[in-house]
mmCIF file of N, CA and C in Angstrom:
data_model
loop_
_atom_site.group_PDB
_atom_site.id
_atom_site.type_symbol
_atom_site.label_atom_id
_atom_site.label_comp_id
_atom_site.label_asym_id
_atom_site.label_seq_id
_atom_site.Cartn_x
_atom_site.Cartn_y
_atom_site.Cartn_z
ATOM 1 N N UNK A 1 -44.975 -145.427 -239.392
ATOM 2 C CA UNK A 1 -44.687 -144.284 -238.478
ATOM 3 C C UNK A 1 -42.860 -144.433 -238.463
ATOM 4 N N UNK A 2 -42.391 -143.586 -238.676
ATOM 5 C CA UNK A 2 -40.840 -143.954 -238.941
ATOM 6 C C UNK A 2 -40.144 -142.448 -237.924
ATOM 7 N N UNK A 3 -39.234 -142.947 -237.207
ATOM 8 C CA UNK A 3 -38.965 -141.912 -235.938
ATOM 9 C C UNK A 3 -37.343 -142.112 -236.046
ATOM 10 N N UNK A 4 -37.076 -140.683 -235.575
ATOM 11 C CA UNK A 4 -35.212 -141.093 -235.250
ATOM 12 C C UNK A 4 -35.225 -139.770 -233.965
ATOM 13 N N UNK A 5 -34.355 -140.000 -233.296
ATOM 14 C CA UNK A 5 -33.822 -138.938 -232.487
ATOM 15 C C UNK A 5 -32.753 -138.195 -232.681
ATOM 16 N N UNK A 6 -32.894 -137.063 -232.388
ATOM 17 C CA UNK A 6 -31.719 -136.111 -232.888
ATOM 18 C C UNK A 6 -31.213 -135.238 -231.919
ATOM 19 N N UNK A 7 -29.887 -134.480 -232.277
ATOM 20 C CA UNK A 7 -29.456 -133.139 -231.351
ATOM 21 C C UNK A 7 -29.348 -132.379 -232.421
ATOM 22 N N UNK A 8 -28.662 -131.118 -232.244
ATOM 23 C CA UNK A 8 -28.654 -130.291 -233.106
ATOM 24 C C UNK A 8 -27.089 -130.551 -233.895
ATOM 25 N N UNK A 9 -26.370 -131.243 -233.535
ATOM 26 C CA UNK A 9 -25.221 -131.950 -234.626
ATOM 27 C C UNK A 9 -26.012 -132.676 -235.702
ATOM 28 N N UNK A 10 -26.960 -133.190 -235.749
ATOM 29 C CA UNK A 10 -27.765 -134.037 -236.626
ATOM 30 C C UNK A 10 -28.749 -133.441 -236.903
ATOM 31 N N UNK A 11 -28.674 -131.953 -237.230
ATOM 32 C CA UNK A 11 -29.851 -131.706 -237.952
ATOM 33 C C UNK A 11 -29.787 -131.777 -239.508
ATOM 34 N N UNK A 12 -28.581 -132.300 -240.087
ATOM 35 C CA UNK A 12 -28.299 -132.326 -241.659
ATOM 36 C C UNK A 12 -29.146 -133.746 -241.663
ATOM 37 N N UNK A 13 -28.936 -134.738 -240.853
ATOM 38 C CA UNK A 13 -29.712 -135.826 -240.912
ATOM 39 C C UNK A 13 -30.993 -135.743 -240.688
ATOM 40 N N UNK A 14 -31.823 -135.230 -240.088
ATOM 41 C CA UNK A 14 -33.221 -134.509 -239.813
ATOM 42 C C UNK A 14 -33.443 -134.291 -241.131
ATOM 43 N N UNK A 15 -32.794 -133.336 -241.999
ATOM 44 C CA UNK A 15 -33.457 -133.051 -243.344
ATOM 45 C C UNK A 15 -33.273 -134.300 -244.370
ATOM 46 N N UNK A 16 -32.284 -135.113 -244.328
ATOM 47 C CA UNK A 16 -32.340 -136.113 -245.094
ATOM 48 C C UNK A 16 -33.422 -136.986 -244.860
ATOM 49 N N UNK A 17 -33.300 -137.507 -243.701
ATOM 50 C CA UNK A 17 -34.898 -138.208 -242.954
ATOM 51 C C UNK A 17 -35.964 -137.497 -243.776
ATOM 52 N N UNK A 18 -36.246 -136.360 -243.598
ATOM 53 C CA UNK A 18 -37.490 -135.895 -244.043
ATOM 54 C C UNK A 18 -37.785 -136.063 -245.592
ATOM 55 N N UNK A 19 -36.497 -135.667 -246.319
ATOM 56 C CA UNK A 19 -36.478 -135.560 -247.387
ATOM 57 C C UNK A 19 -36.821 -137.257 -247.991
ATOM 58 N N UNK A 20 -36.067 -138.124 -247.597
ATOM 59 C CA UNK A 20 -36.579 -139.608 -247.969
ATOM 60 C C UNK A 20 -37.837 -139.925 -247.534
ATOM 61 N N UNK A 21 -38.134 -139.547 -246.416
ATOM 62 C CA UNK A 21 -40.065 -140.337 -245.767
ATOM 63 C C UNK A 21 -40.773 -139.329 -247.321
ATOM 64 N N UNK A 22 -40.509 -137.940 -247.188
ATOM 65 C CA UNK A 22 -41.439 -137.365 -248.118
ATOM 66 C C UNK A 22 -41.827 -138.073 -249.649
ATOM 67 N N UNK A 23 -41.037 -138.452 -250.030
ATOM 68 C CA UNK A 23 -40.904 -139.091 -251.253
ATOM 69 C C UNK A 23 -41.179 -140.500 -251.205
ATOM 70 N N UNK A 24 -40.951 -141.059 -250.082
ATOM 71 C CA UNK A 24 -41.634 -142.417 -250.049
ATOM 72 C C UNK A 24 -42.851 -142.446 -249.852
ATOM 73 N N UNK A 25 -43.351 -141.407 -249.550
ATOM 74 C CA UNK A 25 -44.790 -141.039 -249.040
ATOM 75 C C UNK A 25 -45.697 -140.076 -250.164
ATOM 76 N N UNK A 26 -44.931 -140.447 -251.290
ATOM 77 C CA UNK A 26 -45.080 -139.507 -252.534
ATOM 78 C C UNK A 26 -45.762 -138.174 -252.602
ATOM 79 N N UNK A 27 -44.698 -137.302 -251.783
ATOM 80 C CA UNK A 27 -45.200 -135.787 -251.803
ATOM 81 C C UNK A 27 -45.113 -135.012 -253.021
ATOM 82 N N UNK A 28 -45.819 -134.683 -253.519
ATOM 83 C CA UNK A 28 -45.874 -133.350 -254.789
ATOM 84 C C UNK A 28 -44.355 -133.267 -254.635
ATOM 85 N N UNK A 29 -43.567 -133.373 -255.916
ATOM 86 C CA UNK A 29 -42.221 -133.018 -255.876
ATOM 87 C C UNK A 29 -41.555 -131.437 -255.749
ATOM 88 N N UNK A 30 -42.834 -130.520 -256.242
ATOM 89 C CA UNK A 30 -42.390 -129.663 -255.975
ATOM 90 C C UNK A 30 -42.578 -129.108 -254.527
ATOM 91 N N UNK A 31 -42.896 -129.994 -253.438
ATOM 92 C CA UNK A 31 -43.072 -129.662 -252.083
ATOM 93 C C UNK A 31 -42.442 -130.493 -251.113
ATOM 94 N N UNK A 32 -41.568 -131.166 -251.745
ATOM 95 C CA UNK A 32 -40.449 -132.102 -250.866
ATOM 96 C C UNK A 32 -39.551 -130.934 -250.353
ATOM 97 N N UNK A 33 -38.831 -130.105 -251.043
ATOM 98 C CA UNK A 33 -38.182 -129.354 -250.290
ATOM 99 C C UNK A 33 -38.749 -128.226 -249.406
ATOM 100 N N UNK A 34 -39.915 -127.688 -249.431
ATOM 101 C CA UNK A 34 -40.733 -126.913 -248.799
ATOM 102 C C UNK A 34 -40.942 -127.461 -247.165
ATOM 103 N N UNK A 35 -41.153 -128.859 -247.360
ATOM 104 C CA UNK A 35 -41.648 -129.515 -246.368
ATOM 105 C C UNK A 35 -40.231 -129.921 -245.573
ATOM 106 N N UNK A 36 -39.188 -130.243 -246.197
ATOM 107 C CA UNK A 36 -37.803 -130.240 -245.564
ATOM 108 C C UNK A 36 -37.409 -128.957 -244.583
ATOM 109 N N UNK A 37 -37.522 -127.724 -245.197
ATOM 110 C CA UNK A 37 -37.606 -126.929 -244.993
ATOM 111 C C UNK A 37 -38.642 -126.477 -243.422
ATOM 112 N N UNK A 38 -39.587 -126.746 -243.717
ATOM 113 C CA UNK A 38 -40.449 -126.862 -242.478
ATOM 114 C C UNK A 38 -40.338 -127.412 -241.240
ATOM 115 N N UNK A 39 -40.147 -128.879 -241.448
ATOM 116 C CA UNK A 39 -39.151 -129.630 -240.159
ATOM 117 C C UNK A 39 -38.150 -129.011 -239.796
ATOM 118 N N UNK A 40 -37.180 -128.746 -240.509
ATOM 119 C CA UNK A 40 -35.879 -128.327 -240.087
ATOM 120 C C UNK A 40 -36.084 -127.005 -239.359
ATOM 121 N N UNK A 41 -37.089 -126.480 -239.757
ATOM 122 C CA UNK A 41 -37.388 -124.676 -238.649
ATOM 123 C C UNK A 41 -37.817 -125.523 -237.462
ATOM 124 N N UNK A 42 -38.705 -126.232 -237.231
ATOM 125 C CA UNK A 42 -39.243 -126.994 -235.948
ATOM 126 C C UNK A 42 -38.244 -127.329 -235.630
ATOM 127 N N UNK A 43 -37.328 -128.423 -235.848
ATOM 128 C CA UNK A 43 -36.459 -129.327 -235.242
ATOM 129 C C UNK A 43 -35.226 -128.231 -234.787
ATOM 130 N N UNK A 44 -34.924 -127.468 -235.428
ATOM 131 C CA UNK A 44 -33.910 -126.538 -234.913
ATOM 132 C C UNK A 44 -34.413 -125.834 -233.321
ATOM 133 N N UNK A 45 -35.900 -125.139 -233.899
ATOM 134 C CA UNK A 45 -36.205 -125.032 -232.647
ATOM 135 C C UNK A 45 -36.074 -125.600 -231.186
ATOM 136 N N UNK A 46 -36.249 -126.886 -231.707
ATOM 137 C CA UNK A 46 -36.650 -127.848 -230.417
ATOM 138 C C UNK A 46 -35.141 -128.185 -229.828
ATOM 139 N N UNK A 47 -34.021 -128.154 -230.460
ATOM 140 C CA UNK A 47 -32.952 -128.636 -229.982
ATOM 141 C C UNK A 47 -32.250 -127.332 -229.752
ATOM 142 N N UNK A 48 -32.586 -126.085 -230.157
ATOM 143 C CA UNK A 48 -32.315 -124.640 -229.870
ATOM 144 C C UNK A 48 -32.988 -123.987 -228.479
ATOM 145 N N UNK A 49 -34.283 -124.523 -228.353
ATOM 146 C CA UNK A 49 -34.807 -123.865 -227.454
ATOM 147 C C UNK A 49 -35.443 -124.996 -226.154
ATOM 148 N N UNK A 50 -35.965 -125.694 -226.968
ATOM 149 C CA UNK A 50 -36.414 -126.827 -226.214
ATOM 150 C C UNK A 50 -35.432 -127.921 -225.019
ATOM 151 N N UNK A 51 -34.547 -128.763 -225.931
ATOM 152 C CA UNK A 51 -33.893 -129.932 -224.749
ATOM 153 C C UNK A 51 -32.954 -130.029 -226.013
ATOM 154 N N UNK A 52 -31.813 -130.696 -225.278
ATOM 155 C CA UNK A 52 -30.796 -130.905 -226.260
ATOM 156 C C UNK A 52 -30.952 -132.217 -227.372
ATOM 157 N N UNK A 53 -31.902 -132.749 -227.120
ATOM 158 C CA UNK A 53 -32.360 -134.151 -227.594
ATOM 159 C C UNK A 53 -33.983 -134.146 -227.585
ATOM 160 N N UNK A 54 -34.055 -134.128 -229.166
ATOM 161 C CA UNK A 54 -35.183 -134.233 -229.692
ATOM 162 C C UNK A 54 -35.849 -135.367 -230.548
ATOM 163 N N UNK A 55 -37.421 -135.351 -231.011
ATOM 164 C CA UNK A 55 -37.861 -136.761 -231.645
ATOM 165 C C UNK A 55 -38.611 -136.315 -232.757
ATOM 166 N N UNK A 56 -38.188 -136.699 -233.944
ATOM 167 C CA UNK A 56 -39.229 -136.665 -235.180
ATOM 168 C C UNK A 56 -39.738 -137.952 -235.608
ATOM 169 N N UNK A 57 -40.859 -137.388 -235.516
ATOM 170 C CA UNK A 57 -41.762 -139.026 -236.106
ATOM 171 C C UNK A 57 -42.489 -138.338 -237.388
ATOM 172 N N UNK A 58 -42.927 -138.933 -238.530
ATOM 173 C CA UNK A 58 -42.942 -138.978 -239.611
ATOM 174 C C UNK A 58 -44.198 -140.031 -239.942
ATOM 175 N N UNK A 59 -45.343 -139.995 -240.577
ATOM 176 C CA UNK A 59 -46.440 -140.857 -241.059
ATOM 177 C C UNK A 59 -47.249 -140.177 -242.021
ATOM 178 N N UNK A 60 -48.192 -141.143 -242.701
ATOM 179 C CA UNK A 60 -49.428 -140.453 -243.516
ATOM 180 C C UNK A 60 -50.619 -140.862 -242.569
ATOM 181 N N UNK A 61 -51.307 -139.791 -242.822
ATOM 182 C CA UNK A 61 -52.885 -140.033 -242.393
ATOM 183 C C UNK A 61 -54.173 -139.746 -243.365
ATOM 184 N N UNK A 62 -54.891 -140.152 -243.923
ATOM 185 C CA UNK A 62 -56.030 -139.673 -244.659
ATOM 186 C C UNK A 62 -55.262 -138.684 -245.926
ATOM 187 N N UNK A 63 -54.285 -139.655 -246.230
ATOM 188 C CA UNK A 63 -53.395 -138.904 -247.541
ATOM 189 C C UNK A 63 -52.465 -137.774 -247.229
ATOM 190 N N UNK A 64 -52.194 -137.283 -246.241
ATOM 191 C CA UNK A 64 -51.563 -136.064 -245.268
ATOM 192 C C UNK A 64 -50.728 -136.586 -245.145
ATOM 193 N N UNK A 65 -49.246 -135.868 -245.067
ATOM 194 C CA UNK A 65 -47.910 -136.305 -244.543
ATOM 195 C C UNK A 65 -48.160 -135.650 -243.073
ATOM 196 N N UNK A 66 -47.642 -136.166 -242.065
ATOM 197 C CA UNK A 66 -47.597 -135.947 -240.786
ATOM 198 C C UNK A 66 -46.305 -135.932 -240.233
ATOM 199 N N UNK A 67 -45.746 -134.635 -239.484
ATOM 200 C CA UNK A 67 -44.461 -134.794 -238.711
ATOM 201 C C UNK A 67 -44.625 -134.001 -237.573
ATOM 202 N N UNK A 68 -44.072 -134.924 -236.487
ATOM 203 C CA UNK A 68 -44.309 -134.357 -235.004
ATOM 204 C C UNK A 68 -42.723 -134.369 -234.610
ATOM 205 N N UNK A 69 -42.489 -133.187 -234.119
ATOM 206 C CA UNK A 69 -41.315 -133.092 -233.252
ATOM 207 C C UNK A 69 -41.723 -132.910 -231.762
ATOM 208 N N UNK A 70 -41.192 -133.640 -230.924
ATOM 209 C CA UNK A 70 -41.336 -133.743 -229.367
ATOM 210 C C UNK A 70 -39.708 -133.340 -228.921
ATOM 211 N N UNK A 71 -39.824 -132.291 -228.122
ATOM 212 C CA UNK A 71 -38.816 -132.110 -227.221
ATOM 213 C C UNK A 71 -38.972 -131.993 -225.398
ATOM 214 N N UNK A 72 -38.376 -131.947 -224.882
ATOM 215 C CA UNK A 72 -38.686 -132.138 -223.575
ATOM 216 C C UNK A 72 -38.812 -130.735 -222.684
ATOM 217 N N UNK A 73 -38.350 -129.794 -223.551
ATOM 218 C CA UNK A 73 -38.280 -128.194 -222.762
ATOM 219 C C UNK A 73 -40.342 -127.877 -223.064
ATOM 220 N N UNK A 74 -40.352 -126.880 -221.930
ATOM 221 C CA UNK A 74 -41.952 -126.233 -222.038
ATOM 222 C C UNK A 74 -41.779 -124.823 -222.196
ATOM 223 N N UNK A 75 -42.677 -124.157 -222.337
ATOM 224 C CA UNK A 75 -42.699 -122.530 -222.815
ATOM 225 C C UNK A 75 -44.336 -122.516 -222.630
ATOM 226 N N UNK A 76 -44.495 -121.131 -222.743
ATOM 227 C CA UNK A 76 -45.957 -120.669 -222.666
ATOM 228 C C UNK A 76 -45.796 -119.747 -224.213
ATOM 229 N N UNK A 77 -46.646 -120.233 -225.057
ATOM 230 C CA UNK A 77 -46.796 -119.568 -226.366
ATOM 231 C C UNK A 77 -47.496 -118.671 -226.234
ATOM 232 N N UNK A 78 -47.084 -117.447 -226.891
ATOM 233 C CA UNK A 78 -48.034 -116.267 -227.317
ATOM 234 C C UNK A 78 -49.457 -116.999 -228.305
ATOM 235 N N UNK A 79 -50.465 -115.689 -228.167
ATOM 236 C CA UNK A 79 -51.326 -116.370 -228.501
ATOM 237 C C UNK A 79 -51.046 -116.640 -230.307
ATOM 238 N N UNK A 80 -51.518 -118.198 -231.059
ATOM 239 C CA UNK A 80 -50.999 -118.273 -232.283
ATOM 240 C C UNK A 80 -49.559 -117.882 -232.891
ATOM 241 N N UNK A 81 -48.363 -118.488 -232.330
ATOM 242 C CA UNK A 81 -47.303 -117.841 -232.447
ATOM 243 C C UNK A 81 -47.026 -118.256 -234.004
ATOM 244 N N UNK A 82 -45.982 -117.363 -234.546
ATOM 245 C CA UNK A 82 -46.113 -117.608 -236.143
ATOM 246 C C UNK A 82 -47.198 -117.082 -237.217
ATOM 247 N N UNK A 83 -48.129 -116.770 -236.188
ATOM 248 C CA UNK A 83 -49.239 -116.107 -236.956
ATOM 249 C C UNK A 83 -48.960 -114.677 -237.686
ATOM 250 N N UNK A 84 -48.046 -113.923 -237.570
ATOM 251 C CA UNK A 84 -47.884 -112.763 -238.303
ATOM 252 C C UNK A 84 -46.355 -113.041 -238.461
ATOM 253 N N UNK A 85 -46.027 -112.509 -239.635
ATOM 254 C CA UNK A 85 -44.564 -112.529 -240.155
ATOM 255 C C UNK A 85 -43.806 -111.590 -239.105
ATOM 256 N N UNK A 86 -42.344 -112.136 -238.744
ATOM 257 C CA UNK A 86 -41.497 -111.352 -238.232
ATOM 258 C C UNK A 86 -41.099 -110.015 -239.405
ATOM 259 N N UNK A 87 -40.653 -109.053 -238.270
ATOM 260 C CA UNK A 87 -40.356 -107.863 -238.754
ATOM 261 C C UNK A 87 -38.866 -108.041 -239.849
ATOM 262 N N UNK A 88 -38.977 -107.223 -241.023
ATOM 263 C CA UNK A 88 -37.580 -107.299 -241.636
ATOM 264 C C UNK A 88 -36.315 -107.313 -241.161
ATOM 265 N N UNK A 89 -36.278 -106.976 -240.209
ATOM 266 C CA UNK A 89 -34.981 -106.811 -239.161
ATOM 267 C C UNK A 89 -34.411 -107.478 -238.469
ATOM 268 N N UNK A 90 -35.419 -109.064 -238.231
ATOM 269 C CA UNK A 90 -35.823 -110.011 -237.282
ATOM 270 C C UNK A 90 -34.374 -110.871 -237.817
ATOM 271 N N UNK A 91 -33.689 -111.532 -236.903
ATOM 272 C CA UNK A 91 -32.404 -112.345 -236.922
ATOM 273 C C UNK A 91 -32.971 -113.790 -236.483
ATOM 274 N N UNK A 92 -34.257 -113.824 -236.178
ATOM 275 C CA UNK A 92 -34.636 -115.076 -235.464
ATOM 276 C C UNK A 92 -35.871 -114.723 -235.338
ATOM 277 N N UNK A 93 -36.593 -116.244 -234.449
ATOM 278 C CA UNK A 93 -37.940 -116.090 -234.560
ATOM 279 C C UNK A 93 -38.864 -116.202 -235.839
ATOM 280 N N UNK A 94 -38.247 -117.058 -236.670
ATOM 281 C CA UNK A 94 -39.175 -117.131 -238.023
ATOM 282 C C UNK A 94 -39.314 -118.664 -238.034
ATOM 283 N N UNK A 95 -39.378 -119.302 -237.352
ATOM 284 C CA UNK A 95 -39.580 -120.817 -237.711
ATOM 285 C C UNK A 95 -40.972 -121.140 -237.615
ATOM 286 N N UNK A 96 -41.745 -120.837 -237.072
ATOM 287 C CA UNK A 96 -43.339 -120.973 -236.799
ATOM 288 C C UNK A 96 -43.456 -120.972 -237.781
ATOM 289 N N UNK A 97 -43.640 -119.294 -238.047
ATOM 290 C CA UNK A 97 -44.097 -118.791 -239.585
ATOM 291 C C UNK A 97 -44.039 -119.204 -240.325
ATOM 292 N N UNK A 98 -42.729 -119.341 -240.774
ATOM 293 C CA UNK A 98 -42.184 -120.489 -242.290
ATOM 294 C C UNK A 98 -43.172 -121.503 -242.094
ATOM 295 N N UNK A 99 -43.139 -122.513 -241.015
ATOM 296 C CA UNK A 99 -43.614 -123.475 -240.786
ATOM 297 C C UNK A 99 -45.364 -123.443 -241.481
ATOM 298 N N UNK A 100 -46.051 -122.716 -240.761
ATOM 299 C CA UNK A 100 -47.033 -121.951 -241.527
ATOM 300 C C UNK A 100 -47.326 -121.504 -242.559
ATOM 301 N N UNK A 101 -46.411 -120.976 -243.318
ATOM 302 C CA UNK A 101 -46.857 -120.791 -244.481
ATOM 303 C C UNK A 101 -46.727 -121.909 -245.477
ATOM 304 N N UNK A 102 -46.025 -123.054 -245.276
ATOM 305 C CA UNK A 102 -46.071 -124.044 -245.810
ATOM 306 C C UNK A 102 -47.013 -125.274 -245.661
ATOM 307 N N UNK A 103 -47.128 -125.160 -244.551
ATOM 308 C CA UNK A 103 -47.771 -126.789 -243.872
ATOM 309 C C UNK A 103 -49.369 -126.297 -244.106
ATOM 310 N N UNK A 104 -50.120 -127.095 -244.258
ATOM 311 C CA UNK A 104 -52.055 -127.215 -244.012
ATOM 312 C C UNK A 104 -52.357 -126.937 -242.539
ATOM 313 N N UNK A 105 -51.346 -127.282 -241.820
ATOM 314 C CA UNK A 105 -51.813 -126.810 -240.564
ATOM 315 C C UNK A 105 -50.598 -126.869 -239.303
ATOM 316 N N UNK A 106 -50.541 -126.285 -238.367
ATOM 317 C CA UNK A 106 -49.484 -126.555 -237.634
ATOM 318 C C UNK A 106 -49.945 -126.246 -236.276
ATOM 319 N N UNK A 107 -50.021 -127.442 -235.355
ATOM 320 C CA UNK A 107 -50.378 -127.369 -234.069
ATOM 321 C C UNK A 107 -49.733 -127.754 -232.900
ATOM 322 N N UNK A 108 -49.666 -126.690 -232.053
ATOM 323 C CA UNK A 108 -48.086 -126.775 -230.909
ATOM 324 C C UNK A 108 -48.921 -127.357 -229.563
ATOM 325 N N UNK A 109 -48.432 -128.420 -228.919
ATOM 326 C CA UNK A 109 -49.141 -128.786 -227.551
ATOM 327 C C UNK A 109 -48.043 -128.722 -226.676
ATOM 328 N N UNK A 110 -47.760 -127.824 -225.372
ATOM 329 C CA UNK A 110 -46.723 -127.888 -224.440
ATOM 330 C C UNK A 110 -47.613 -128.187 -223.109
ATOM 331 N N UNK A 111 -46.507 -128.886 -222.229
ATOM 332 C CA UNK A 111 -46.968 -129.548 -220.817
ATOM 333 C C UNK A 111 -45.651 -129.703 -220.202
ATOM 334 N N UNK A 112 -46.425 -130.071 -219.031
ATOM 335 C CA UNK A 112 -45.081 -130.938 -218.215
ATOM 336 C C UNK A 112 -44.184 -131.821 -218.656
ATOM 337 N N UNK A 113 -44.725 -132.585 -219.873
ATOM 338 C CA UNK A 113 -43.753 -133.708 -220.916
ATOM 339 C C UNK A 113 -43.237 -133.020 -221.586
ATOM 340 N N UNK A 114 -43.462 -131.732 -221.922
ATOM 341 C CA UNK A 114 -42.373 -131.285 -223.231
ATOM 342 C C UNK A 114 -43.234 -130.338 -224.114
ATOM 343 N N UNK A 115 -42.636 -130.324 -225.131
ATOM 344 C CA UNK A 115 -43.496 -129.526 -226.051
ATOM 345 C C UNK A 115 -43.399 -130.608 -227.512
ATOM 346 N N UNK A 116 -44.574 -130.460 -228.518
ATOM 347 C CA UNK A 116 -44.959 -131.160 -229.514
ATOM 348 C C UNK A 116 -45.291 -130.229 -230.570
ATOM 349 N N UNK A 117 -44.742 -130.140 -231.650
ATOM 350 C CA UNK A 117 -45.216 -129.219 -232.732
ATOM 351 C C UNK A 117 -45.536 -130.526 -233.991
ATOM 352 N N UNK A 118 -46.911 -130.524 -234.451
ATOM 353 C CA UNK A 118 -47.505 -131.202 -235.514
ATOM 354 C C UNK A 118 -47.551 -130.436 -236.827
ATOM 355 N N UNK A 119 -47.097 -130.894 -237.670
ATOM 356 C CA UNK A 119 -47.154 -130.330 -238.950
ATOM 357 C C UNK A 119 -47.651 -131.010 -240.057
ATOM 358 N N UNK A 120 -48.790 -130.484 -240.523
ATOM 359 C CA UNK A 120 -49.503 -131.419 -241.421
ATOM 360 C C UNK A 120 -49.292 -130.923 -242.988
ATOM 361 N N UNK A 121 -49.251 -131.772 -243.865
ATOM 362 C CA UNK A 121 -49.054 -131.192 -245.140
ATOM 363 C C UNK A 121 -50.256 -132.095 -246.153
ATOM 364 N N UNK A 122 -51.364 -131.410 -246.615
ATOM 365 C CA UNK A 122 -52.041 -132.174 -247.296
ATOM 366 C C UNK A 122 -51.942 -132.578 -248.566
ATOM 367 N N UNK A 123 -52.421 -133.487 -249.042
ATOM 368 C CA UNK A 123 -52.433 -133.898 -250.751
ATOM 369 C C UNK A 123 -52.636 -132.609 -251.528
ATOM 370 N N UNK A 124 -53.377 -131.822 -251.073
ATOM 371 C CA UNK A 124 -54.211 -130.595 -251.851
ATOM 372 C C UNK A 124 -52.831 -129.443 -251.741
ATOM 373 N N UNK A 125 -51.972 -129.234 -250.644
ATOM 374 C CA UNK A 125 -50.899 -128.114 -250.611
ATOM 375 C C UNK A 125 -50.861 -127.550 -252.025
ATOM 376 N N UNK A 126 -50.381 -126.352 -251.874
ATOM 377 C CA UNK A 126 -50.315 -125.697 -253.053
ATOM 378 C C UNK A 126 -48.638 -125.119 -252.992
ATOM 379 N N UNK A 127 -48.514 -124.507 -253.918
ATOM 380 C CA UNK A 127 -46.843 -124.254 -254.046
ATOM 381 C C UNK A 127 -47.165 -123.087 -253.590
ATOM 382 N N UNK A 128 -45.966 -122.636 -252.574
ATOM 383 C CA UNK A 128 -45.998 -121.152 -252.017
ATOM 384 C C UNK A 128 -45.123 -120.566 -252.820
#
């Protein structure tokens, strides 16, 4: 498992970290950029809406790449947040929806210890 703590100012480092690990974990080259986008969207949400500091953990499990973003903020998500696309005029609120389009699974846990968003990219993921 590889981990990094980050702030909003370090989001470029989050993208580089994600890309380097995706390549190390042998993610299909056509999906590396997509994984970087999904992680960046959730990491941005974490430091914009959750807490000033957040943590990204990445590892492989049963051939899938797992990325977990943890912040210390809490919220009450709507039913299946990101389950429907935002309206065309939306200027935000797309992060979870984008991650759901890219990843094989997106799970959100929130409680008194903060929020954890788990992204999974399976080895059978297809190009979007």
